[in-house]
Short mmCIF file of C-alpha atoms in Angstrom, two decimals:
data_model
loop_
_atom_site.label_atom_id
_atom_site.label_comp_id
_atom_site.label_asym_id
_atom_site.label_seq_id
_atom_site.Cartn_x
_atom_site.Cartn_y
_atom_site.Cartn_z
CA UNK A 876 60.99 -94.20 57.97
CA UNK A 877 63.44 -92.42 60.19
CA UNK A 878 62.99 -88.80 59.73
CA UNK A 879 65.20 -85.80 60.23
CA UNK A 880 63.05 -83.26 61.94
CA UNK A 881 59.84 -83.60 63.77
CA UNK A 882 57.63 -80.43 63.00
CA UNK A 883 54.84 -79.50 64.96
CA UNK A 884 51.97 -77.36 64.44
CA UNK A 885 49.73 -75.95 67.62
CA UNK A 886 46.59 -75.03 65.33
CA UNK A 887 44.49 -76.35 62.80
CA UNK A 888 42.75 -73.67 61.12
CA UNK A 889 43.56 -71.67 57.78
CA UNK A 890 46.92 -71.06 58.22
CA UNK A 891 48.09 -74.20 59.77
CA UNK A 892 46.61 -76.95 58.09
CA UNK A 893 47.41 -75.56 54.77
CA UNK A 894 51.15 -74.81 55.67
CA UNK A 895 52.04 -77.68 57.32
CA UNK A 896 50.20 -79.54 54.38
CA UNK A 897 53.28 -78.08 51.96
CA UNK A 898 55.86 -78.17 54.26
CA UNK A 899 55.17 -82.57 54.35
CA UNK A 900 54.62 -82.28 50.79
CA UNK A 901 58.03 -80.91 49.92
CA UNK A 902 59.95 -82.02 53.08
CA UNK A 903 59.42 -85.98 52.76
CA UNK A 904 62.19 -86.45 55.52
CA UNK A 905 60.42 -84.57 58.15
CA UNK A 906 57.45 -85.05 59.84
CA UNK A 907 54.85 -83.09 60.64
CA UNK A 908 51.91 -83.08 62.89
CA UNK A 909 49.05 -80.97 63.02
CA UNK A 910 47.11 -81.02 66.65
CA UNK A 911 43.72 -79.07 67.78
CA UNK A 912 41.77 -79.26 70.61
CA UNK A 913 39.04 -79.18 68.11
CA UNK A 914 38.26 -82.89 67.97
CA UNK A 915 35.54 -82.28 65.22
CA UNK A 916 37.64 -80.38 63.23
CA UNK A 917 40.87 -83.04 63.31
CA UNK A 918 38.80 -85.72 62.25
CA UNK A 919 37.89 -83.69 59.59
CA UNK A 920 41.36 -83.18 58.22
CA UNK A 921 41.43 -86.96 58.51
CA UNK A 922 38.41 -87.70 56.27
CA UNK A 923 38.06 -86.78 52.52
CA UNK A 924 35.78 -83.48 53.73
CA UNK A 925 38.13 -81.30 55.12
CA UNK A 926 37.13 -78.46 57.25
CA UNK A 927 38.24 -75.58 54.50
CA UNK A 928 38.10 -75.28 51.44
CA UNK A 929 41.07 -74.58 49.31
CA UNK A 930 41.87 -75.36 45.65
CA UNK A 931 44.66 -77.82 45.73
CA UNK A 932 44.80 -78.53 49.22
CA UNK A 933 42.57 -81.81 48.54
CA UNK A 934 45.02 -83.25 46.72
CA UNK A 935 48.16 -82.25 48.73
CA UNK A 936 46.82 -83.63 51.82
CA UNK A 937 46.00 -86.70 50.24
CA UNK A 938 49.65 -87.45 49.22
CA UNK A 939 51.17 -86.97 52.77
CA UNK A 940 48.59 -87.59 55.51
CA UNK A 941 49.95 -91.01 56.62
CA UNK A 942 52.85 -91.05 54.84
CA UNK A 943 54.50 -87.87 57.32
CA UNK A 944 51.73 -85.79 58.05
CA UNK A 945 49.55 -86.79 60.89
CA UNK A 946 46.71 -84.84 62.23
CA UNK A 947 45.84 -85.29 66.15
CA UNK A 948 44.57 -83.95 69.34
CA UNK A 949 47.32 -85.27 71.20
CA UNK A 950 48.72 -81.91 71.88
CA UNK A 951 51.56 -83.34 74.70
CA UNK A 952 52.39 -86.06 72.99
CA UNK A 953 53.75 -83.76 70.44
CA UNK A 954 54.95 -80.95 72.15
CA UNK A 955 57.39 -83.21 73.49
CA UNK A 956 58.10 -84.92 70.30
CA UNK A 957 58.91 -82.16 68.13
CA UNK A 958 62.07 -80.20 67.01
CA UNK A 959 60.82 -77.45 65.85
CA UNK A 960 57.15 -75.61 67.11
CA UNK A 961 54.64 -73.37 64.67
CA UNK A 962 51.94 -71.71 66.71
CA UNK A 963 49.26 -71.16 64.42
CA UNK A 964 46.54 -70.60 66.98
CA UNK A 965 43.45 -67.91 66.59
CA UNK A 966 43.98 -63.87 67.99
CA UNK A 967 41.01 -62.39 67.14
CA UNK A 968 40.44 -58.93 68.11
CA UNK A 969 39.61 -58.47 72.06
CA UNK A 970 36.44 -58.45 72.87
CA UNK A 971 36.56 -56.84 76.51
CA UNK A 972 38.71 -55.19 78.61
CA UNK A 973 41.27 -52.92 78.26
CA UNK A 974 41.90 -52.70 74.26
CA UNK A 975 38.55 -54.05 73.58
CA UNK A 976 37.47 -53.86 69.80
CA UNK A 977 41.26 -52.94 68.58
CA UNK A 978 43.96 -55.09 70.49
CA UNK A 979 44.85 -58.51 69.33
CA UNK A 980 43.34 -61.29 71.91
CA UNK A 981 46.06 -63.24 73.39
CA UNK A 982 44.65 -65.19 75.53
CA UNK A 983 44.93 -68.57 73.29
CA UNK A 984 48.33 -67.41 72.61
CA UNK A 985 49.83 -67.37 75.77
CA UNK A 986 47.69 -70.50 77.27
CA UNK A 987 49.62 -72.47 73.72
CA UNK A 988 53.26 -71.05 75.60
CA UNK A 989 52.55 -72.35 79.02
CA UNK A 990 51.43 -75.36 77.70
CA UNK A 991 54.89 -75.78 75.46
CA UNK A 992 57.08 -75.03 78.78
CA UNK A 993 54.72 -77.12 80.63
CA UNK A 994 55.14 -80.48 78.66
CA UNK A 995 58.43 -79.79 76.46
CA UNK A 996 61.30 -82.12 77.51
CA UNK A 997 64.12 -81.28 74.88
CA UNK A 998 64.85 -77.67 73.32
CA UNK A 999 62.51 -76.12 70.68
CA UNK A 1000 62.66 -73.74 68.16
CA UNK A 1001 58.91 -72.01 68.96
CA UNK A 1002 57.91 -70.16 65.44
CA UNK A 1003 55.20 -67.75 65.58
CA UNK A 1004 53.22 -68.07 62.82
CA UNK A 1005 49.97 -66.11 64.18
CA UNK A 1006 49.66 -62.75 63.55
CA UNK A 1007 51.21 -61.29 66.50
CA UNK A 1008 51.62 -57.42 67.88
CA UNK A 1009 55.16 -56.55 68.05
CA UNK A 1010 57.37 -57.25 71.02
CA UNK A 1011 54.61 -60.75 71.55
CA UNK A 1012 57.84 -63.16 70.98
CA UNK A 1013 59.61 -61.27 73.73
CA UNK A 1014 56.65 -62.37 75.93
CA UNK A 1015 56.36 -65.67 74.59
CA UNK A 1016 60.07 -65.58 75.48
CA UNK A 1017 59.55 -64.69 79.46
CA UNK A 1018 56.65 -67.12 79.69
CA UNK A 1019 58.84 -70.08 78.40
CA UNK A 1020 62.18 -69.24 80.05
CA UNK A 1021 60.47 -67.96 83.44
CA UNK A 1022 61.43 -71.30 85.40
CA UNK A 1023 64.21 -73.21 85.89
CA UNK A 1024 63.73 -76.05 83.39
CA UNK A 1025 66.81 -76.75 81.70
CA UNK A 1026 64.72 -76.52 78.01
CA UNK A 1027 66.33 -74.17 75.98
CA UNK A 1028 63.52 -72.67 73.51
CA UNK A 1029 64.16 -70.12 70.69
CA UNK A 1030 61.53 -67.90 69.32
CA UNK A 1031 61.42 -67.00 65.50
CA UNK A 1032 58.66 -65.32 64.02
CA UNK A 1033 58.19 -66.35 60.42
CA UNK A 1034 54.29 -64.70 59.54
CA UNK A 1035 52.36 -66.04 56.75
CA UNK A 1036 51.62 -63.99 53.74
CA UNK A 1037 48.69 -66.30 52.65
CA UNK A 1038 45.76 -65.04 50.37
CA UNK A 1039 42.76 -67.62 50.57
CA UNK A 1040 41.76 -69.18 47.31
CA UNK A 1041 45.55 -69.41 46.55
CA UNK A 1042 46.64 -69.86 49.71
CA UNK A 1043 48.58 -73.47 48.00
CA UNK A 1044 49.81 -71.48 45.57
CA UNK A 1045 51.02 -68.91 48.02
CA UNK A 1046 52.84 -71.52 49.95
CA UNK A 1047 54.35 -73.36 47.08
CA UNK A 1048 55.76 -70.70 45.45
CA UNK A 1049 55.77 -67.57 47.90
CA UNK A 1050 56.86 -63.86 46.83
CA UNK A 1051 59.17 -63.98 49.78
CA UNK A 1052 59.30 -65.96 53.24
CA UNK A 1053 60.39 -63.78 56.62
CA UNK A 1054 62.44 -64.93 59.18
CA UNK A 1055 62.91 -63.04 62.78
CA UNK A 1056 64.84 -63.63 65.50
CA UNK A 1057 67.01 -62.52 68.27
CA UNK A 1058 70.12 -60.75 67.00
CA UNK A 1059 72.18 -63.44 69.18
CA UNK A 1060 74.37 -66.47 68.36
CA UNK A 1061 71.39 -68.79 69.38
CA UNK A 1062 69.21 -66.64 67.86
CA UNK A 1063 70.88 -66.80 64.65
CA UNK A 1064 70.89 -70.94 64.53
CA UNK A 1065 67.75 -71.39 65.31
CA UNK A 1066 66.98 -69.06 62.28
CA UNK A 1067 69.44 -70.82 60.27
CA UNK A 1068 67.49 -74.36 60.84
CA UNK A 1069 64.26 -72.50 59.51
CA UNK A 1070 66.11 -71.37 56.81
CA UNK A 1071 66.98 -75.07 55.50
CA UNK A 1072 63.56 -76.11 56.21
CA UNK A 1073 62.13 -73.48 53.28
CA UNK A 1074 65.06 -74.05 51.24
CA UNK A 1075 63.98 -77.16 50.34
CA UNK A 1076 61.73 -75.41 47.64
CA UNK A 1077 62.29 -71.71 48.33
CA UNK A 1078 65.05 -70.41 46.49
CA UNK A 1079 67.66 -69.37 49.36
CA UNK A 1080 66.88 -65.19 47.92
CA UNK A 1081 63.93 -65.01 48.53
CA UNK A 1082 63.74 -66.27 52.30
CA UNK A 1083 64.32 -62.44 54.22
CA UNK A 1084 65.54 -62.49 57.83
CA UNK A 1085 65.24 -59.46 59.78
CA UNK A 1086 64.97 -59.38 63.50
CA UNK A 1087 62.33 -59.82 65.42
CA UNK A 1088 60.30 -56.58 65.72
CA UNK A 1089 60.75 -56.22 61.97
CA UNK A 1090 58.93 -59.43 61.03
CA UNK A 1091 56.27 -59.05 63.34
CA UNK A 1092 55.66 -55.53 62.46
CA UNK A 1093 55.58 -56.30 58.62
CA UNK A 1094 52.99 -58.96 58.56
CA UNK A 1095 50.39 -56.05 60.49
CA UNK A 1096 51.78 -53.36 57.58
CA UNK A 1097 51.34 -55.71 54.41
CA UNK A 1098 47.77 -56.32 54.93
CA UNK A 1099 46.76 -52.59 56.02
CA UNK A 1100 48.81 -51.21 52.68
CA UNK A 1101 46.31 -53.99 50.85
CA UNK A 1102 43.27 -52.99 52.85
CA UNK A 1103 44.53 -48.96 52.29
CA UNK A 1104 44.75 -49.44 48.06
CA UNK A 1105 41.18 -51.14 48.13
CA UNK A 1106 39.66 -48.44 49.79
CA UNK A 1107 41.51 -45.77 48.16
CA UNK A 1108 39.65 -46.72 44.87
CA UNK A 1109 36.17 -48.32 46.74
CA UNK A 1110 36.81 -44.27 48.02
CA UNK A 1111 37.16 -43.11 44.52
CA UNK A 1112 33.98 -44.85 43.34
CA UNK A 1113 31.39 -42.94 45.35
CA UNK A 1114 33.33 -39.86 43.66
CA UNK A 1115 32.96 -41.82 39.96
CA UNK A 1116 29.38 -42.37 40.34
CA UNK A 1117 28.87 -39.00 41.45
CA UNK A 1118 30.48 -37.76 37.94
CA UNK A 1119 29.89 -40.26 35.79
CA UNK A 1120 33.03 -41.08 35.50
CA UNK A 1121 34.02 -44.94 35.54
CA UNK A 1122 36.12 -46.52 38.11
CA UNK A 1123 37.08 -49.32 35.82
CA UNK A 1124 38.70 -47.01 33.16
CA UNK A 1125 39.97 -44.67 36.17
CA UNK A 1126 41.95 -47.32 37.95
CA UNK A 1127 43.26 -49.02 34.63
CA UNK A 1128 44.98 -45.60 33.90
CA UNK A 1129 46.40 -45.09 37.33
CA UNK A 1130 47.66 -48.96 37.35
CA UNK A 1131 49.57 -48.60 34.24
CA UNK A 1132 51.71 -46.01 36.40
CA UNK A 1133 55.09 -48.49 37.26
CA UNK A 1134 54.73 -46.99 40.90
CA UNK A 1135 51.37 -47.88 41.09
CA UNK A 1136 50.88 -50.75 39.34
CA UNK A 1137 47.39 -52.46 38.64
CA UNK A 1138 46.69 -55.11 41.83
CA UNK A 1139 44.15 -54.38 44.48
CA UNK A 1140 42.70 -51.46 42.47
CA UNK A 1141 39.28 -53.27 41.40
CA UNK A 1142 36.27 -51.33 43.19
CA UNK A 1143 34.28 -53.88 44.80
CA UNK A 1144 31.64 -53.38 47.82
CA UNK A 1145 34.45 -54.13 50.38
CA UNK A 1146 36.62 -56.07 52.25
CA UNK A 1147 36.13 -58.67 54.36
CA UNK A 1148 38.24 -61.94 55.92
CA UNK A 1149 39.85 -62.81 58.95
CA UNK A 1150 42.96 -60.50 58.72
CA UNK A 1151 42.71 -57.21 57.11
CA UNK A 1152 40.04 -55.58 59.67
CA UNK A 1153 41.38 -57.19 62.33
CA UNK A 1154 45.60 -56.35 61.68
CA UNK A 1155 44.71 -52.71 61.14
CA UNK A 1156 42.44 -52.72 64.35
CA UNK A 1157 45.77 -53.82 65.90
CA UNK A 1158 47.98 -51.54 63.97
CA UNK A 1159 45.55 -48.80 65.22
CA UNK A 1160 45.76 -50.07 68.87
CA UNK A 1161 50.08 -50.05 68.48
CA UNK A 1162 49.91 -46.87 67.26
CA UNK A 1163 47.67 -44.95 69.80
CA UNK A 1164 49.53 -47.19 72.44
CA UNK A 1165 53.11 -45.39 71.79
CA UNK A 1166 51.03 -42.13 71.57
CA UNK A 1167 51.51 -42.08 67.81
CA UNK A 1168 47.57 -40.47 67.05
CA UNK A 1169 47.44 -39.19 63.77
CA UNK A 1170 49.21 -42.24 62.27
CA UNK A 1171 46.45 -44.45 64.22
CA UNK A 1172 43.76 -42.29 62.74
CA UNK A 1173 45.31 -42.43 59.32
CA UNK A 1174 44.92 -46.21 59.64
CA UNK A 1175 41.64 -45.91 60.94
CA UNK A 1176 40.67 -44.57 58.16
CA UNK A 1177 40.93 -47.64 55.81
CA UNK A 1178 38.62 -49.41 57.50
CA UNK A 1179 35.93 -46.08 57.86
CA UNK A 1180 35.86 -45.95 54.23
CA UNK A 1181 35.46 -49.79 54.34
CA UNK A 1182 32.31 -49.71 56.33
CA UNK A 1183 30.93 -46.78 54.16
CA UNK A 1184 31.20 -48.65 51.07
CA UNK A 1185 29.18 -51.58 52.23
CA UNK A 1186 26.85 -49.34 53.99
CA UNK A 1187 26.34 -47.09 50.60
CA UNK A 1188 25.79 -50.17 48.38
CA UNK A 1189 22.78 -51.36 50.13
CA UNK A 1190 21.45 -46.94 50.46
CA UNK A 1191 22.10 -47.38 46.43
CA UNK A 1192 19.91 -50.61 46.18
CA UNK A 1193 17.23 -48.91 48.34
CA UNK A 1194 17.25 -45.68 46.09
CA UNK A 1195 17.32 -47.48 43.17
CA UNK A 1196 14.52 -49.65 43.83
CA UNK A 1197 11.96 -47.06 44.50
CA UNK A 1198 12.59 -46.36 48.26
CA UNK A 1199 11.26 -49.24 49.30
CA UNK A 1200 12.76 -52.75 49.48
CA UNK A 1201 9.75 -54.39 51.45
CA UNK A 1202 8.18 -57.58 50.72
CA UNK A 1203 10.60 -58.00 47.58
CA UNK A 1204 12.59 -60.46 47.08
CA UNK A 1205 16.11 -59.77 46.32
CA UNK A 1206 19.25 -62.89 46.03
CA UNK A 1207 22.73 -62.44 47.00
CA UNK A 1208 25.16 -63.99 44.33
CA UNK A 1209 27.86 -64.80 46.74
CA UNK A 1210 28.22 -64.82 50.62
CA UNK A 1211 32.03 -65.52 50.82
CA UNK A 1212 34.27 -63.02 51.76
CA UNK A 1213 36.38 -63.60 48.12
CA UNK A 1214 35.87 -65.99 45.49
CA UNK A 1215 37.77 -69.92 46.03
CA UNK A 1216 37.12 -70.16 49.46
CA UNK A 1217 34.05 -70.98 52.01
CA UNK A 1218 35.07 -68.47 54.70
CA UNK A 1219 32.77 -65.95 55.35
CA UNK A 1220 34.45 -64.19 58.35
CA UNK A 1221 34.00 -60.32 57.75
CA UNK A 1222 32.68 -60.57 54.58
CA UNK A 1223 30.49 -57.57 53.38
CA UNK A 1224 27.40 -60.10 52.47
CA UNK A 1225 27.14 -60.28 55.90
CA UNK A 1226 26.40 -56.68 56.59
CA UNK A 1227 24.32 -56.29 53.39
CA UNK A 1228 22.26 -59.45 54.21
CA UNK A 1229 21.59 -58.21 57.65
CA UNK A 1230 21.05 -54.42 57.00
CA UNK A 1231 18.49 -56.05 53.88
CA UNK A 1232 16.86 -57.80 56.62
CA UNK A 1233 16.28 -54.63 58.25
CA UNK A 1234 13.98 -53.64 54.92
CA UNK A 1235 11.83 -56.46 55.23
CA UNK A 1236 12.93 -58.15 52.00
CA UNK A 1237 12.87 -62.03 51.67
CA UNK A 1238 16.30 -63.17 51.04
CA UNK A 1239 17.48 -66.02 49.13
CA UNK A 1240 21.40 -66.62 50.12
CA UNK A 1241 23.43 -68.46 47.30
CA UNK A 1242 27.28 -69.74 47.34
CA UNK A 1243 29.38 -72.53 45.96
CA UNK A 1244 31.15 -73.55 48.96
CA UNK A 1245 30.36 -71.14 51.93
CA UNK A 1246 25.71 -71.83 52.69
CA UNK A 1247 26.60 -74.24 55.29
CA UNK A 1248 29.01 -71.00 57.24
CA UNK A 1249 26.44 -68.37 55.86
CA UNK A 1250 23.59 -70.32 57.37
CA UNK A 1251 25.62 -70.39 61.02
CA UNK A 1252 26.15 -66.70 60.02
CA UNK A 1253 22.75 -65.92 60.07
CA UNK A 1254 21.45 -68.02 63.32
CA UNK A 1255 19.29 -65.85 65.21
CA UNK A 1256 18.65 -62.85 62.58
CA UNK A 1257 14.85 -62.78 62.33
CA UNK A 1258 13.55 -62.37 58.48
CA UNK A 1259 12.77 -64.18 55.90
CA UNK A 1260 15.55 -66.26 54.68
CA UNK A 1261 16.13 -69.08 52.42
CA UNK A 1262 19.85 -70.96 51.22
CA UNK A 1263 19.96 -72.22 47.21
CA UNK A 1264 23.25 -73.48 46.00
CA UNK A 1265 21.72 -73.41 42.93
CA UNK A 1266 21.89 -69.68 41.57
CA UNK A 1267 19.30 -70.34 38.81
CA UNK A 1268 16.70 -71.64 41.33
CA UNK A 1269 17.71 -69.12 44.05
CA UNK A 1270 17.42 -65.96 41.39
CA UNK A 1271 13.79 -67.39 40.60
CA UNK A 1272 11.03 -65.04 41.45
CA UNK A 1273 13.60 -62.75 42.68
CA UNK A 1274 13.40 -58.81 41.91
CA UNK A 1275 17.06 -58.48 42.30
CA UNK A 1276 20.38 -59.79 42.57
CA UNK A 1277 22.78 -58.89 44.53
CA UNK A 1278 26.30 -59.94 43.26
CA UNK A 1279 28.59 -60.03 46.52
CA UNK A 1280 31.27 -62.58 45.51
CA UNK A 1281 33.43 -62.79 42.10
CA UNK A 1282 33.07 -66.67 41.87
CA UNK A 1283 33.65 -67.22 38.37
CA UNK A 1284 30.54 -69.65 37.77
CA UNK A 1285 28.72 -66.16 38.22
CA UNK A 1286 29.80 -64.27 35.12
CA UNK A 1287 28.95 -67.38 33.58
CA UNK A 1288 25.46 -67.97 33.87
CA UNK A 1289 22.14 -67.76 31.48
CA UNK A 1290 21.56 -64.66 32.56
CA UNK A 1291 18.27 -64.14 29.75
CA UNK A 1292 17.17 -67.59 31.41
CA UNK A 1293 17.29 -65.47 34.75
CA UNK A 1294 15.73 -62.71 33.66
CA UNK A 1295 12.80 -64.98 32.14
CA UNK A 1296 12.67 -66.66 35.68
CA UNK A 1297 12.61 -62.89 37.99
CA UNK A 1298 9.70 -60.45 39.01
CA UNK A 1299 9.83 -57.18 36.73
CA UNK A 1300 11.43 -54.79 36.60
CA UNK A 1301 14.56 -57.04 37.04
CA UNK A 1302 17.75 -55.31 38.98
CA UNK A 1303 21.33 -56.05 39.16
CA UNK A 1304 23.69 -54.75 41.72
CA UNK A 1305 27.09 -56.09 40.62
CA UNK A 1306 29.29 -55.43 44.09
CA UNK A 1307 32.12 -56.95 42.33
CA UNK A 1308 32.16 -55.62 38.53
CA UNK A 1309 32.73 -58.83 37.09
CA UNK A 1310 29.66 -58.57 34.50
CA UNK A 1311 29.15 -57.38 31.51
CA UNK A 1312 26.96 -54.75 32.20
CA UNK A 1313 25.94 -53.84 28.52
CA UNK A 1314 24.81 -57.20 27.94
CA UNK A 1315 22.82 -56.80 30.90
CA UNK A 1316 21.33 -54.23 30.06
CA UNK A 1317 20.47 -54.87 26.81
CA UNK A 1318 18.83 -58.21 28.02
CA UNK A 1319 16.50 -56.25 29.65
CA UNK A 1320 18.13 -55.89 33.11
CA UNK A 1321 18.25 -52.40 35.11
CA UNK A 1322 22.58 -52.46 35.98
CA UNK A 1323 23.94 -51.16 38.40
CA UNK A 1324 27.70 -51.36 39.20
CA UNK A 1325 30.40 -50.08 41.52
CA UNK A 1326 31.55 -47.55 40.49
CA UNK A 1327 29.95 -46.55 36.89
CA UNK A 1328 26.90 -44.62 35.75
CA UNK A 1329 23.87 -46.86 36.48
CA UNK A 1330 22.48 -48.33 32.69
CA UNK A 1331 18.68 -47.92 33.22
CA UNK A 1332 15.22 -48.52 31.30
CA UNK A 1333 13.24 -45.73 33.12
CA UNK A 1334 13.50 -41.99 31.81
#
């Protein structure tokens, strides 16, 4: 087949595989390649157990990989191959240095642009998909332009607005798509060939171009006003609790306000994932960096109340269980950060796992889809640990359980079979408020929920 376009993405990780996945799916006349450095994980995207879990990607991949999407770790090869670049690489938060613990790691990100200018024989359209501070494509701009190779190379930035566990979804029919680029003639045609590439299945209104600065700046906002309304009510639900008042019926009454609306408003015991922590770190970072202080500790915040709530759930399990969590043995429904996926980066069973360590309980982890990252999660914390994928054999013997992830399956299960199987008096901590708690109860269970007066059989 003789395609139009060759697409190329530097990256083969969450955001990458899954977009370039779509982009072959609906774009049969271009074709895309996926490279990695990350032998291990390439061969993975070319077997039938690929490295993430996503519902529908299985299937997408399946149609196009070999038809004209190709995974590979021959990163020249396609560098100088390709049309039109996506860097999709990893910028975690820094780790050292100046910035350490707020500003966005770069490192991987510039190495990616040297290596472009180093092999790239033709022009390129370089698209920053990353999450990238604002002014990055102006540097990405310097590094590729700094010689005198006759390559012309134009930088976009077109972020991803991807939740995981619908990240297909997302991608296949997106609430908007952003394009930024230079406010220039070539600036403007490179974003008007990115513009035909979505509008092969993105109606032409709701692909947004902006310039540059806007488009990075927005990805970095989206995700802190997300992170900001789940901590607004996770912040609400120590004061609920407190009252006995319940967050449930408070935050269905403030979401039925059209300003408000209803989304991101269900208490939970936090956070987690690769992007909301680490965006508002960087956010925070931008901020103090222009000298902007009270809007950095404003930001700041979000993620203080974050920490808290995890931190109070476990205090709340301790209380609640006598004062002493020793020797029992409690399992954690859950270890993903969200429900639909296996990624566990940032997610509060992490911290709750760890600080339950700390108490000397023995801990049975239990997840769908993420004990093989929770296990890699917990290398090196000493305790007594144990993984079940099965939640009815890990809940056995158990004098509590810990509900940390809203999978579905969980609101499902026998829970009078459960009770039948755990030490008495049996607890429930639902972090997630997907149970029914009266049921609970009435099974015999001690509930307790985020949020909501605690339904208990002592006196």
């Amino acid at each position: 087949m003789t395609f139009e376009r060759n697409i190329l993405c530097i990256g083969a990780g969450y955001v990458g595989g899954p977009t370039m996945a779509v982009i072959a799916d609906r774009c049969l006349r271009y074709r895309v390649t996926v490279v990695d450095i990350d032998a291990e994980r390439i061969a993975r995207w070319n077997s039938a157990d690929l490295p993430i879990y996503e519902p529908g990607l299985d299937d997408v991949v399946r149609s196009a990989r070999g038809r004209n999407l190709f995974f590979s770790t021959d990163i020249p090869n396609g560098i100088r191959e390709a049309d039109i670049i996506f860097v999709s690489v990893n910028t975690p938060t820094k780790q050292f240095g100046v910035g350490a613990g707020m500003a966005a790691d770069l490192q991987y990100w510039e190495k990616t642009a040297r290596e472009i200018r180093h092999y790239a024989e033709s022009p390129k359209i370089i698209v920053e998909k990353s999450t990238l501070p604002v002014k990055t494509a102006k540097a990405m701009e310097r590094i590729l332009n700094t010689t005198r190779h006759p390559v012309r190379f134009d930088v976009l930035s077109n972020p991803e607005f991807l939740a995981e566990g619908t990240a297909v979804k997302d991608l296949v029919d997106p609430d908007r798509v952003l394009i930024g680029s230079a406010e220039t003639p070539e600036g403007i045609r490179a974003r008007d060939e990115l513009v035909r590439l979505y509008t092969h299945w993105v109606p032409r209104e709701r692909i947004l171009t902006s310039n540059v600065w806007s488009s990075e700046l927005s990805k970095l906002v989206a995700n802190a006003f997300l992170a900001q309304r789940i901590s607004s009510i996770n912040a609400i639900s120590a004061l609920c609790e407190r009252t006995e008042a319940d967050v449930a019926e408070v935050a269905e009454a403030v979401g039925m306000d059209r300003r408000i609306g209803p989304k991101f408003l269900n208490a939970s015991v936090g956070f987690g994932g690769s992007c909301f922590k680490k965006d508002i770190l960087n956010l925070v970072y931008l901020c103090r960096s222009y000298g902007l202080e009270e809007v950095a500790d404003y930001w700041l915040g979000v993620l203080r109340i974050n920490d808290y709530q995890k931190e109070r759930f476990v205090l709340n399990m301790l209380k609640a269980m006598f004062n002493t969590l020793a020797g029992k043995q409690v399992t954690l429904f859950g270890f993903a950060f969200k429900a639909d996926t296996g990624d566990t980066r940032e997610s509060p069973a992490i911290f709750v796992a760890r600080k339950l360590l700390e108490e000397r309980v023995r801990l049975v982890i239990s997840d769908p889809k993420a004990i093989r990252q929770a296990r890699l999660d917990m290398q090196g914390i000493e305790g007594d640990i144990r993984y079940e994928e099965d939640p009815y054999a890990a809940a056995a013997g158990s004098d509590a359980i810990a509900l940390l992830t809203e999978w579905g399956l969980y609101a499902d299960l026998d829970y009078e079979k459960i009770l039948l199987s755990m030490g008495k008096p049996a607890f429930i901590f639902d972090g997630r408020n997907i149970l029914d708690h009266c049921r609970l109860f009435e099974m015999g269970f001690n509930v307790y929920a985020i949020g909501k007066p605690p339904l208990t059989h002592f006196t």
